[in-house]
Amino acid sequence: MKTILKNLPLFLLVCFSVNAQNLDKADKNYKNLAYVDAIKTYEKVAEKGYKSVDLFQKLGNSYYFNAKLKEANKWYAELFAMNQKVEPEYYYRYSQTLKATEDYAKADQYLDKFYALSGNDKRASLYKGQKNYKSTIDKNSGRYEVKITDINSKLSDYGAAMYGDQLIFSSSRESASMAKVSTKWTSNSFLNLYAAKRAENGSLSNPQKFSNSVNSKFHEDTPVFTKNMKIVYFTRNNYTKGKVGKDQEEVILLKLYRASLVDDKWIDIVEVPFNSDNYSVAHPALSPDEKTLYFASNMPGTKGQSDIFKVQITGDNTYSVPVNLTGSLNTEGRETFPYITEDNELYFASDGQPGLGGLDIFVTKLNKEGNPGGIINVGAPINGPMDDFAFLIDKPSRTGYFSSNRDGGVGLDDIYSFKETKVIELDCNQELSGIITNSETGEVLSNAKVTLFDENFKELQATQSDDKGNYNFSVECNKKYYVRGEKEEYETKEAPVKTPNKSGKTVLPLATAKKIREIKVGTDLAKTLEIPTIYFDLDKSYIRKDAALELEKVLVVMKLNPTIKVDVRSHTDSRQTFEYNDALSDRRAKSTIAWLIKNGVNANRLTGKGYGESQLINKCADGVECSEEEHQLNRRSEFIVVKM
């Protein structure tokens, strides 16, 4: 039954059996989220040879939303075989189902198409920036020993919380004490909370109903307990005091509830105040100090199908306004099932981050403000081609549990135990530093204001460069920043930087020039005006259009200062013969002079010469192996002021 609670979107529909007789009724079932009944009719229609984009989309979606990715793959393949225009989202869904069949090469092809169609989608940009995601995940893999537990039923068992020597989990196994009530999303019984005995080695036994006051005739799911085990937060359908709440579409959504343990009974079951009849709130998690509550929701402000939010607990069932987690954690996909360790590590499930298929489990380190750093896929065998979610770990013993609908299980979803055999580095810290200099003279600039911005240009920190021109910021791994340098009488300089996904130091120097620049005899106008290399085509000496744009800067200065005389000096690298380079550079110097004269500079104000490879500025002489960048430094033009 996790398919209801973890799958797109975060809501549930309660309805009774409908015998779909035709396509119109199937469409009605689909609209009402009764996917099981919709599938029955749609497949009968498809078996008769009927084909349409709408039919294959709905068949694919009906399986996709039930986490049956391999079945969805069949119908999405039929959809794309029609070669009709479809929304970009279907390229992403198809790629997910291809991963479920472990066809990662084809999945990446459709992710490339998804990126081309929707490059602004964070899922697309994450994929584009991590195209080697599979090899990265492989490096993180092999750190867990996994085995299935003994408490699984033939239906759904998933999501868990440690409660003393018990594991509290959700199950849709039928109860003899209740009449069978089922959801038409999956046709399975609604979930209740069960308690299983937990042994020191992690094995589970003797599952029993947890609490009659907490369990209802609808869904209960994913509890989290305070350390003193006196308060529990849990997920339930919108059902309070025997009354069912529905949204405008007559859908029963999910809400968070809070209960207190008094005299061994759970009482005072109340909603949290940021619930709503119009969106879902589910899957609670508590920070180590129990002052912050994390959860999944599709409330207004959600970036994707569900995001992870947090609120500050300010009193007895009073809270701050919910806010999305910052950074690159939330995507246009599903982020759900948060779990936080004593070390402030946040584990969560996502199908928007680059993964192996379906929901994968990821981990990040929360900073002191409770916001995430770099995102790491925990790798196989925890993650696989299907849905993997609801991770929790006991840090001292390095043992824990997660849920999955992978092949080889007992039921629709099963609970697995694990032992972590190798700890991954999560305390990823980056130092961003640099030196502020005068771009003309190389002089270091002290007391310059240096400001750090995030990728959306929100100001994060500000500092001053020291007496040696140095600045320093403590930043997060795997994030994009902008750094701005400012100093009186100098131009403002700004540059982007992306920190790597590992601890270390990132260096970003900033060189800026004075707003009013002094020109005197000996000044190289190329440096003063920050003119890059004047490029010529190979073995040619005529002025290209891009070179002409740079020469315009010299032209303006010479027209504004009619007494200036300039010596044009052209240089080459050491490749080719000395004689060849000497002749080529001389032709280029003369061509540059001719262009300036043609555009209004008197010929008696210009001299020039080619120096070939005779004045190299680095080691790259004949016979010395150098990079293209090193050779480029020698291919330069100089405009030296020889008279004012």
XYZ file of C-alpha atoms in Angstrom:
644
model
C 0.000 0.000 0.000
C 3.027 2.281 -0.029
C 2.085 2.947 -3.634
C -0.660 5.195 -2.389
C 1.408 6.977 0.175
C 4.732 7.261 -1.667
C 3.624 7.593 -5.252
C 2.684 10.692 -7.167
C 0.689 12.548 -5.927
C 0.384 12.371 -2.149
C -3.271 11.619 -1.831
C -5.678 8.709 -1.498
C -9.109 8.022 -2.858
C -11.687 5.964 -1.002
C -14.325 4.493 -3.291
C -16.233 1.260 -3.794
C -16.125 -1.253 -6.619
C -17.113 -0.011 -10.046
C -17.678 -2.469 -12.850
C -16.243 -0.536 -15.756
C -18.223 -1.394 -18.862
C -16.783 0.954 -21.465
C -14.060 3.460 -22.157
C -16.057 6.346 -20.718
C -16.328 4.548 -17.417
C -12.636 3.684 -17.570
C -11.832 7.364 -18.061
C -14.022 8.173 -15.089
C -12.203 5.573 -12.999
C -8.876 6.999 -14.115
C -9.949 10.528 -13.252
C -11.066 9.305 -9.833
C -7.708 7.526 -9.304
C -9.362 4.086 -9.397
C -6.427 2.785 -11.407
C -7.093 -0.924 -10.918
C -10.539 -0.721 -12.504
C -9.254 1.660 -15.192
C -6.491 -0.799 -16.164
C -8.967 -3.651 -16.638
C -10.971 -1.762 -19.235
C -8.082 0.011 -20.939
C -6.237 -3.275 -21.492
C -9.322 -4.909 -22.978
C -9.602 -2.015 -25.415
C -5.897 -2.227 -26.274
C -6.114 -6.000 -26.818
C -8.722 -5.356 -29.514
C -6.151 -3.313 -31.450
C -7.276 0.174 -30.503
C -4.363 2.606 -30.336
C -4.179 6.210 -29.217
C -1.797 8.510 -27.389
C -4.384 9.056 -24.675
C -4.968 5.309 -24.151
C -1.281 4.441 -23.854
C -0.597 7.407 -21.593
C -3.359 6.416 -19.201
C -2.401 2.751 -19.214
C 1.224 3.639 -18.558
C 0.265 6.107 -15.847
C -2.109 3.664 -14.128
C 0.747 1.206 -13.657
C 3.332 3.937 -12.999
C 1.311 5.449 -10.152
C 0.977 1.964 -8.658
C 4.772 1.511 -8.742
C 4.468 -1.273 -11.337
C 7.220 0.168 -13.464
C 7.868 -2.863 -15.657
C 4.183 -3.045 -16.628
C 4.176 0.707 -17.249
C 7.207 0.278 -19.504
C 5.176 -1.837 -21.951
C 2.589 0.881 -22.486
C 4.985 3.812 -22.560
C 6.925 1.891 -25.234
C 3.690 1.654 -27.240
C 3.176 5.378 -26.690
C 6.575 6.345 -28.104
C 6.236 3.824 -30.952
C 3.416 6.020 -32.291
C 5.935 8.839 -32.904
C 3.428 11.441 -31.774
C 4.157 14.600 -29.812
C 3.816 14.068 -26.059
C 4.575 16.190 -23.024
C 8.208 16.151 -21.788
C 7.122 14.457 -18.541
C 6.493 11.244 -20.448
C 10.140 11.104 -21.550
C 11.092 11.163 -17.882
C 8.541 8.530 -16.849
C 9.600 6.262 -19.719
C 13.239 6.606 -18.677
C 12.286 5.547 -15.145
C 10.532 2.432 -16.429
C 13.510 1.631 -18.676
C 15.703 1.705 -15.571
C 13.275 -0.755 -13.985
C 14.126 -3.140 -16.835
C 17.823 -2.232 -16.291
C 18.123 -0.768 -19.796
C 20.163 2.199 -18.560
C 21.618 3.065 -21.972
C 18.172 3.620 -23.478
C 16.992 5.321 -20.287
C 19.806 7.854 -20.695
C 18.804 8.441 -24.315
C 15.328 9.454 -23.165
C 16.785 11.554 -20.359
C 18.819 13.395 -23.015
C 15.585 14.043 -24.909
C 13.891 15.105 -21.688
C 16.710 17.597 -21.055
C 16.415 18.983 -24.599
C 12.683 19.522 -24.136
C 12.757 20.839 -20.558
C 16.224 22.070 -19.648
C 14.813 24.271 -16.879
C 13.470 21.223 -15.034
C 15.779 20.511 -12.073
C 15.634 16.769 -12.810
C 16.960 17.523 -16.290
C 19.710 19.841 -15.054
C 20.757 17.345 -12.353
C 21.044 14.629 -15.002
C 22.964 16.906 -17.375
C 25.397 17.831 -14.608
C 25.821 14.205 -13.509
C 25.778 12.196 -16.735
C 28.202 9.777 -15.095
C 25.696 9.207 -12.286
C 25.805 5.432 -12.774
C 29.554 5.219 -12.146
C 29.207 7.573 -9.159
C 26.505 5.333 -7.687
C 28.688 2.286 -8.342
C 31.434 3.874 -6.211
C 28.969 4.301 -3.337
C 27.672 0.737 -3.663
C 28.591 -2.424 -1.800
C 28.489 -0.877 1.675
C 25.503 -2.808 3.039
C 24.585 -6.395 3.803
C 20.860 -6.765 3.073
C 18.322 -9.485 3.865
C 14.558 -9.708 3.867
C 12.804 -9.791 7.254
C 10.399 -12.493 8.473
C 7.379 -10.254 9.132
C 6.360 -9.524 5.535
C 2.920 -10.485 4.251
C 1.660 -11.065 0.711
C 0.429 -7.473 0.620
C 2.257 -4.243 1.501
C 4.559 -3.941 4.503
C 6.751 -0.881 4.680
C 7.786 2.242 6.516
C 9.053 1.804 10.030
C 10.036 3.449 13.302
C 12.052 2.079 16.196
C 10.131 2.110 19.466
C 12.183 0.615 22.268
C 12.716 -3.054 21.416
C 9.942 -2.935 18.819
C 9.680 -1.923 15.168
C 6.453 -0.118 14.301
C 5.527 -0.540 10.640
C 2.616 -0.177 8.228
C 0.824 -3.153 6.693
C -2.216 -3.790 4.506
C -2.509 -7.414 5.694
C -6.138 -8.266 6.366
C -7.361 -8.092 9.913
C -9.834 -10.607 11.268
C -11.156 -8.001 13.653
C -12.241 -5.615 10.912
C -14.407 -5.839 7.842
C -12.265 -5.651 4.725
C -12.164 -2.102 3.409
C -10.044 -1.439 0.364
C -8.881 1.382 -1.845
C -9.599 1.360 -5.554
C -6.161 2.869 -6.244
C -4.650 -0.597 -5.665
C -7.658 -2.708 -4.548
C -5.708 -3.668 -1.408
C -6.764 -3.244 2.209
C -6.022 0.001 3.966
C -2.909 0.244 6.086
C -2.695 -0.133 9.840
C 0.252 0.191 12.188
C 1.757 -3.014 13.565
C 4.438 -3.680 16.166
C 7.065 -6.401 15.752
C 9.587 -7.626 18.308
C 13.121 -6.526 17.369
C 16.121 -8.671 18.337
C 19.686 -7.437 18.792
C 20.681 -8.850 15.404
C 17.860 -6.899 13.725
C 15.548 -9.861 13.129
C 11.815 -9.209 13.579
C 9.054 -11.435 14.900
C 5.473 -11.644 16.228
C 3.787 -8.674 14.491
C 0.690 -7.423 16.314
C -1.665 -4.482 15.901
C -0.063 -1.440 17.489
C -2.906 0.619 18.979
C -6.663 0.594 18.461
C -6.892 4.296 19.227
C -4.263 5.189 16.610
C -5.450 2.708 13.957
C -8.682 3.541 12.151
C -10.665 1.999 9.296
C -8.586 4.020 6.814
C -4.823 4.450 6.463
C -2.234 4.881 9.208
C 1.361 5.112 8.200
C 4.977 6.152 9.002
C 5.079 7.118 12.679
C 7.909 8.899 14.468
C 8.279 8.902 18.261
C 9.950 11.343 20.610
C 12.944 9.987 22.540
C 10.916 9.586 25.720
C 8.340 7.606 23.666
C 5.502 9.777 25.040
C 4.501 11.552 21.813
C 3.987 10.120 18.336
C 3.474 11.878 15.007
C 1.926 9.703 12.296
C 0.242 9.829 8.894
C -3.456 9.111 8.508
C -6.219 9.736 6.013
C -8.252 12.859 6.668
C -10.306 11.119 9.350
C -10.933 12.624 12.787
C -13.469 11.600 15.446
C -15.347 9.367 13.017
C -15.636 12.058 10.334
C -14.048 11.911 6.894
C -12.753 15.085 5.252
C -12.488 15.467 1.489
C -11.152 18.047 -0.917
C -13.149 19.681 -3.727
C -12.622 16.607 -5.909
C -14.069 14.342 -3.192
C -10.613 12.902 -2.531
C -9.568 11.924 0.986
C -6.058 13.307 1.418
C -3.342 12.566 3.961
C -2.719 14.455 7.174
C -0.290 14.424 10.064
C -1.607 13.619 13.519
C -0.113 13.831 16.980
C -0.949 11.625 19.981
C 0.235 11.429 23.585
C 0.886 8.317 25.688
C -0.903 8.450 29.058
C -1.249 5.382 31.287
C -0.138 3.135 28.412
C -2.858 4.490 26.114
C -2.477 6.789 23.120
C -4.897 9.662 23.623
C -5.414 13.282 22.579
C -5.137 12.442 18.878
C -5.131 15.791 17.079
C -4.186 17.139 13.678
C -1.193 19.389 13.253
C -2.467 22.886 12.387
C -0.730 23.131 8.998
C -2.834 20.274 7.576
C -5.413 21.067 4.904
C -8.320 19.402 3.162
C -6.780 20.590 -0.117
C -3.291 19.083 0.021
C -1.525 16.201 1.728
C 0.975 16.205 4.587
C 2.713 12.907 5.387
C 5.752 10.944 6.613
C 7.019 12.879 9.657
C 10.611 12.940 10.950
C 12.130 14.685 13.967
C 15.461 16.476 14.262
C 17.853 15.166 16.957
C 16.903 17.985 19.335
C 13.190 17.390 18.572
C 12.716 21.087 17.848
C 12.132 20.652 14.099
C 9.577 18.471 12.351
C 10.287 17.383 8.770
C 7.629 15.924 6.449
C 6.586 15.403 2.819
C 3.810 17.434 1.227
C 2.349 18.768 -2.010
C 1.174 21.974 -0.316
C 1.367 25.334 -2.166
C 4.995 26.219 -2.792
C 5.920 22.634 -3.634
C 8.495 22.493 -6.440
C 7.455 19.061 -7.659
C 4.981 16.271 -7.080
C 5.945 16.220 -3.406
C 8.670 18.089 -1.522
C 10.271 17.768 1.879
C 9.347 20.627 4.214
C 10.203 21.546 7.782
C 8.566 23.463 10.632
C 9.876 24.615 13.988
C 8.009 23.117 16.947
C 7.217 26.189 19.025
C 4.942 24.722 21.701
C 2.306 22.110 22.489
C 1.122 21.344 18.929
C 2.124 24.816 17.740
C 4.533 25.321 14.860
C 6.148 27.868 12.595
C 5.161 28.316 8.951
C 6.282 25.329 6.810
C 9.201 25.986 4.446
C 10.798 23.925 1.666
C 14.254 22.601 2.254
C 16.784 24.740 0.407
C 19.378 23.748 -2.167
C 19.095 21.012 -4.772
C 17.209 18.431 -2.677
C 13.645 19.037 -3.890
C 12.926 18.477 -7.586
C 9.925 18.353 -9.906
C 9.641 14.672 -8.985
C 8.867 13.073 -5.624
C 10.930 13.691 -2.514
C 9.451 11.824 0.421
C 10.035 9.574 3.474
C 12.533 11.738 5.405
C 14.473 10.199 8.290
C 17.052 12.018 10.443
C 19.825 10.384 12.476
C 21.418 11.538 15.713
C 24.291 12.887 13.585
C 21.898 15.158 11.663
C 22.045 13.041 8.533
C 18.868 13.261 6.454
C 17.934 10.141 4.486
C 15.079 10.479 2.006
C 13.581 8.826 -1.075
C 13.431 10.536 -4.472
C 12.710 9.738 -8.100
C 13.886 13.187 -9.201
C 17.537 12.844 -8.222
C 19.757 10.705 -10.525
C 19.193 7.106 -9.471
C 18.883 3.459 -10.469
C 15.122 3.486 -11.067
C 11.891 4.350 -9.277
C 12.474 5.805 -5.837
C 16.094 5.677 -4.672
C 17.345 6.431 -1.172
C 19.661 9.422 -0.769
C 21.468 10.996 2.146
C 22.682 14.492 2.948
C 24.195 16.246 5.943
C 22.055 18.971 7.483
C 23.875 22.131 8.536
C 23.261 24.001 11.780
C 20.265 25.768 10.199
C 18.755 22.395 9.293
C 19.334 22.771 5.558
C 20.857 20.085 3.286
C 24.323 19.972 1.764
C 25.502 17.706 -1.049
C 23.150 14.883 -2.069
C 24.540 11.323 -2.175
C 22.880 8.201 -3.575
C 23.543 5.418 -1.030
C 24.032 2.910 -3.860
C 23.290 -0.789 -4.249
C 22.199 -3.117 -2.770
C 19.942 -0.705 -0.862
C 18.917 0.899 -4.159
C 17.932 -1.006 -7.267
C 15.781 -0.717 -10.400
C 12.473 -0.560 -8.474
C 11.198 1.560 -5.556
C 13.415 1.757 -2.455
C 12.300 3.999 0.402
C 11.574 4.420 4.134
C 15.186 4.071 5.316
C 16.098 4.184 9.014
C 19.310 3.289 10.810
C 20.525 2.757 14.380
C 23.866 4.558 14.213
C 25.664 2.808 17.120
C 25.058 -0.671 15.686
C 25.051 0.453 12.012
C 21.934 -1.666 11.486
C 18.558 -0.617 10.186
C 15.652 -1.196 7.815
C 14.297 -0.010 4.505
C 11.364 -0.913 2.264
C 11.269 -2.019 -1.362
C 9.023 -3.548 -4.015
C 11.997 -5.255 -5.681
C 11.765 -8.647 -7.327
C 12.160 -11.667 -5.069
C 10.132 -10.306 -2.169
C 7.178 -11.825 -0.359
C 4.511 -9.233 -1.091
C 3.839 -5.998 -2.919
C 6.245 -4.110 -0.627
C 8.578 -5.697 1.865
C 10.711 -4.601 4.796
C 14.410 -5.456 4.562
C 17.058 -5.285 7.267
C 20.652 -4.224 6.654
C 24.035 -3.789 8.277
C 26.268 -0.957 7.089
C 29.804 -2.277 6.623
C 31.451 0.910 5.353
C 30.580 4.493 6.315
C 30.401 7.096 3.559
C 31.784 10.591 4.126
C 28.915 13.017 4.641
C 30.721 15.830 6.427
C 31.522 17.397 3.083
C 32.965 20.871 3.614
C 34.398 23.269 1.079
C 36.541 26.343 1.598
C 36.063 28.949 -1.129
C 38.932 31.414 -1.250
C 40.838 33.665 -3.587
C 42.873 36.809 -3.978
C 41.661 40.193 -5.226
C 44.140 41.919 -7.548
C 44.567 44.840 -9.918
C 44.227 43.280 -13.368
C 46.711 45.749 -14.892
C 49.511 45.699 -12.352
C 48.915 42.485 -10.405
C 48.881 44.520 -7.188
C 46.870 42.873 -4.392
C 43.814 44.822 -3.250
C 43.210 44.890 0.498
C 39.943 45.950 2.155
C 37.889 45.088 -0.909
C 34.303 44.075 -0.160
C 33.710 40.459 -1.202
C 30.146 39.122 -1.295
C 28.993 35.522 -1.693
C 25.681 34.779 -3.453
C 23.814 31.529 -4.053
C 22.787 30.370 -7.533
C 19.681 32.605 -7.358
C 21.790 35.643 -6.381
C 20.564 35.633 -2.808
C 23.272 37.191 -0.629
C 24.744 34.649 1.791
C 27.879 36.210 3.305
C 30.115 39.272 2.973
C 33.683 39.911 4.057
C 36.717 42.142 3.416
C 39.930 41.070 1.723
C 42.898 41.098 4.108
C 46.177 43.009 3.733
C 47.351 40.396 1.220
C 44.167 40.599 -0.851
C 42.818 37.249 0.361
C 39.183 36.368 1.077
C 37.680 33.161 2.440
C 34.205 31.630 2.775
C 33.014 28.328 4.258
C 30.571 26.876 1.731
C 28.765 23.643 0.896
C 29.873 20.936 -1.502
C 28.326 20.463 -4.938
C 26.736 23.909 -5.142
C 26.909 26.863 -7.503
C 27.833 30.276 -6.107
C 28.657 33.763 -7.350
C 31.425 35.893 -5.835
C 31.472 39.669 -6.230
C 34.465 41.909 -5.509
C 34.051 45.687 -4.970
C 36.507 48.453 -4.110
C 36.330 52.207 -4.397
C 37.810 53.514 -7.663
C 37.752 49.988 -9.117
C 35.261 48.263 -11.372
C 33.001 45.662 -9.758
C 34.069 42.146 -10.665
C 31.814 39.086 -10.433
C 32.370 35.411 -11.270
C 30.498 32.079 -10.906
C 31.962 28.980 -9.267
C 30.748 25.391 -8.720
C 32.143 23.536 -5.720
C 32.956 19.824 -6.144
C 31.076 17.079 -4.333
C 33.942 16.327 -1.934
C 35.677 18.076 0.930
C 38.486 20.423 0.009
C 39.339 23.907 -1.161
C 38.098 25.778 -4.217
C 40.110 28.794 -5.398
C 38.501 31.664 -7.305
C 40.771 34.711 -7.892
C 39.188 38.012 -8.940
C 41.138 40.578 -10.964
C 39.645 44.007 -11.531
C 40.793 47.296 -13.039
C 40.511 50.912 -12.001
C 37.525 52.806 -13.335
C 39.848 55.615 -14.383
C 42.972 54.070 -15.846
C 46.232 55.921 -16.184
C 47.852 55.822 -19.594
C 51.510 56.747 -19.850
C 54.541 55.962 -21.939
C 55.158 52.221 -21.698
C 51.499 51.331 -21.057
C 50.266 48.289 -22.967
C 46.751 49.231 -24.082
C 45.940 45.538 -24.537
C 46.335 44.974 -20.784
C 44.782 48.293 -19.764
C 41.719 47.718 -21.944
C 41.618 43.990 -21.071
C 41.820 43.014 -24.709
C 42.130 39.253 -25.141
C 44.261 37.718 -27.856
C 43.679 39.258 -31.286
C 42.816 36.097 -33.151
C 43.806 35.425 -36.750
C 42.828 32.419 -38.810
C 45.530 29.781 -39.183
C 48.439 31.054 -41.298
C 46.441 34.225 -42.128
C 46.995 37.871 -41.304
C 43.718 39.575 -42.211
C 41.593 41.078 -39.399
C 38.642 38.884 -38.412
C 35.346 40.378 -37.229
C 35.916 39.321 -33.610
C 39.394 40.883 -33.703
C 37.943 44.095 -35.117
C 35.627 44.397 -32.116
C 38.644 44.346 -29.787
C 40.605 46.805 -31.936
C 37.690 49.232 -31.620
C 38.779 49.752 -27.990
C 42.269 50.886 -29.084
C 40.710 53.051 -31.769
C 38.507 54.884 -29.250
C 41.459 55.610 -26.934
C 43.589 56.955 -29.798
C 40.782 59.195 -31.032
C 40.139 60.550 -27.529
C 43.896 61.150 -27.047
C 45.105 62.546 -30.418
C 48.737 62.968 -29.301
C 49.276 59.321 -28.330
C 51.593 57.264 -30.497
C 51.455 53.470 -30.343
C 53.853 50.700 -31.320
C 52.005 47.544 -32.405
C 53.881 44.354 -31.524
C 52.755 40.917 -32.696
C 54.029 37.626 -31.214
C 53.632 33.932 -32.049
C 54.267 30.705 -30.195
C 57.304 28.509 -30.912
C 55.609 26.083 -33.257
C 56.695 26.354 -36.910
C 60.162 27.646 -37.820
C 61.714 30.837 -36.490
C 61.726 32.403 -39.960
C 58.113 31.476 -40.621
C 56.904 32.878 -37.288
C 58.917 36.060 -37.749
C 57.357 36.730 -41.166
C 53.833 35.794 -40.081
C 53.904 38.012 -36.998
C 55.258 40.926 -39.020
C 52.410 40.589 -41.527
C 49.912 40.528 -38.666
C 51.379 43.659 -37.061
C 51.193 45.493 -40.401
C 47.631 44.251 -40.964
C 46.617 45.589 -37.525
C 48.222 48.981 -38.283
C 46.454 49.102 -41.662
C 43.091 48.490 -39.974
C 43.633 51.363 -37.516
C 44.699 53.719 -40.315
C 41.679 52.712 -42.401
C 39.442 53.586 -39.446
C 40.781 57.093 -38.911
C 44.153 56.968 -37.087
C 46.933 59.024 -38.742
C 49.735 56.765 -40.011
C 52.432 58.863 -38.306
C 50.995 57.838 -34.922
C 51.609 54.143 -35.537
C 54.657 51.931 -35.758
C 54.863 48.191 -35.525
C 56.809 45.016 -35.938
C 56.436 41.254 -35.686
C 58.648 39.531 -33.127
C 57.779 35.933 -33.986
C 58.820 33.595 -31.186
C 61.703 35.734 -29.962
C 59.918 37.069 -26.860
C 58.191 34.061 -25.334
C 56.738 34.742 -21.878
C 56.980 31.143 -20.618
C 58.990 27.949 -21.022
C 57.369 26.865 -24.286
C 60.363 27.078 -26.602
C 61.196 24.664 -29.414
C 61.209 21.060 -28.228
C 59.411 21.780 -24.948
C 56.088 19.964 -24.498
C 53.368 22.457 -23.568
C 49.589 22.539 -23.426
C 47.510 24.516 -25.883
C 46.718 26.996 -23.117
C 50.432 27.579 -22.473
C 51.137 28.135 -26.173
C 48.181 30.546 -26.290
C 49.869 32.864 -23.779
C 52.660 33.492 -26.298
C 50.298 34.288 -29.183
C 49.587 37.879 -28.197
C 49.337 41.410 -29.505
C 50.706 44.435 -27.640
C 49.837 48.094 -28.125
C 52.632 49.965 -26.354
C 52.273 53.721 -25.826
C 55.597 55.235 -26.997
C 54.655 58.933 -26.849
C 51.960 61.004 -25.146
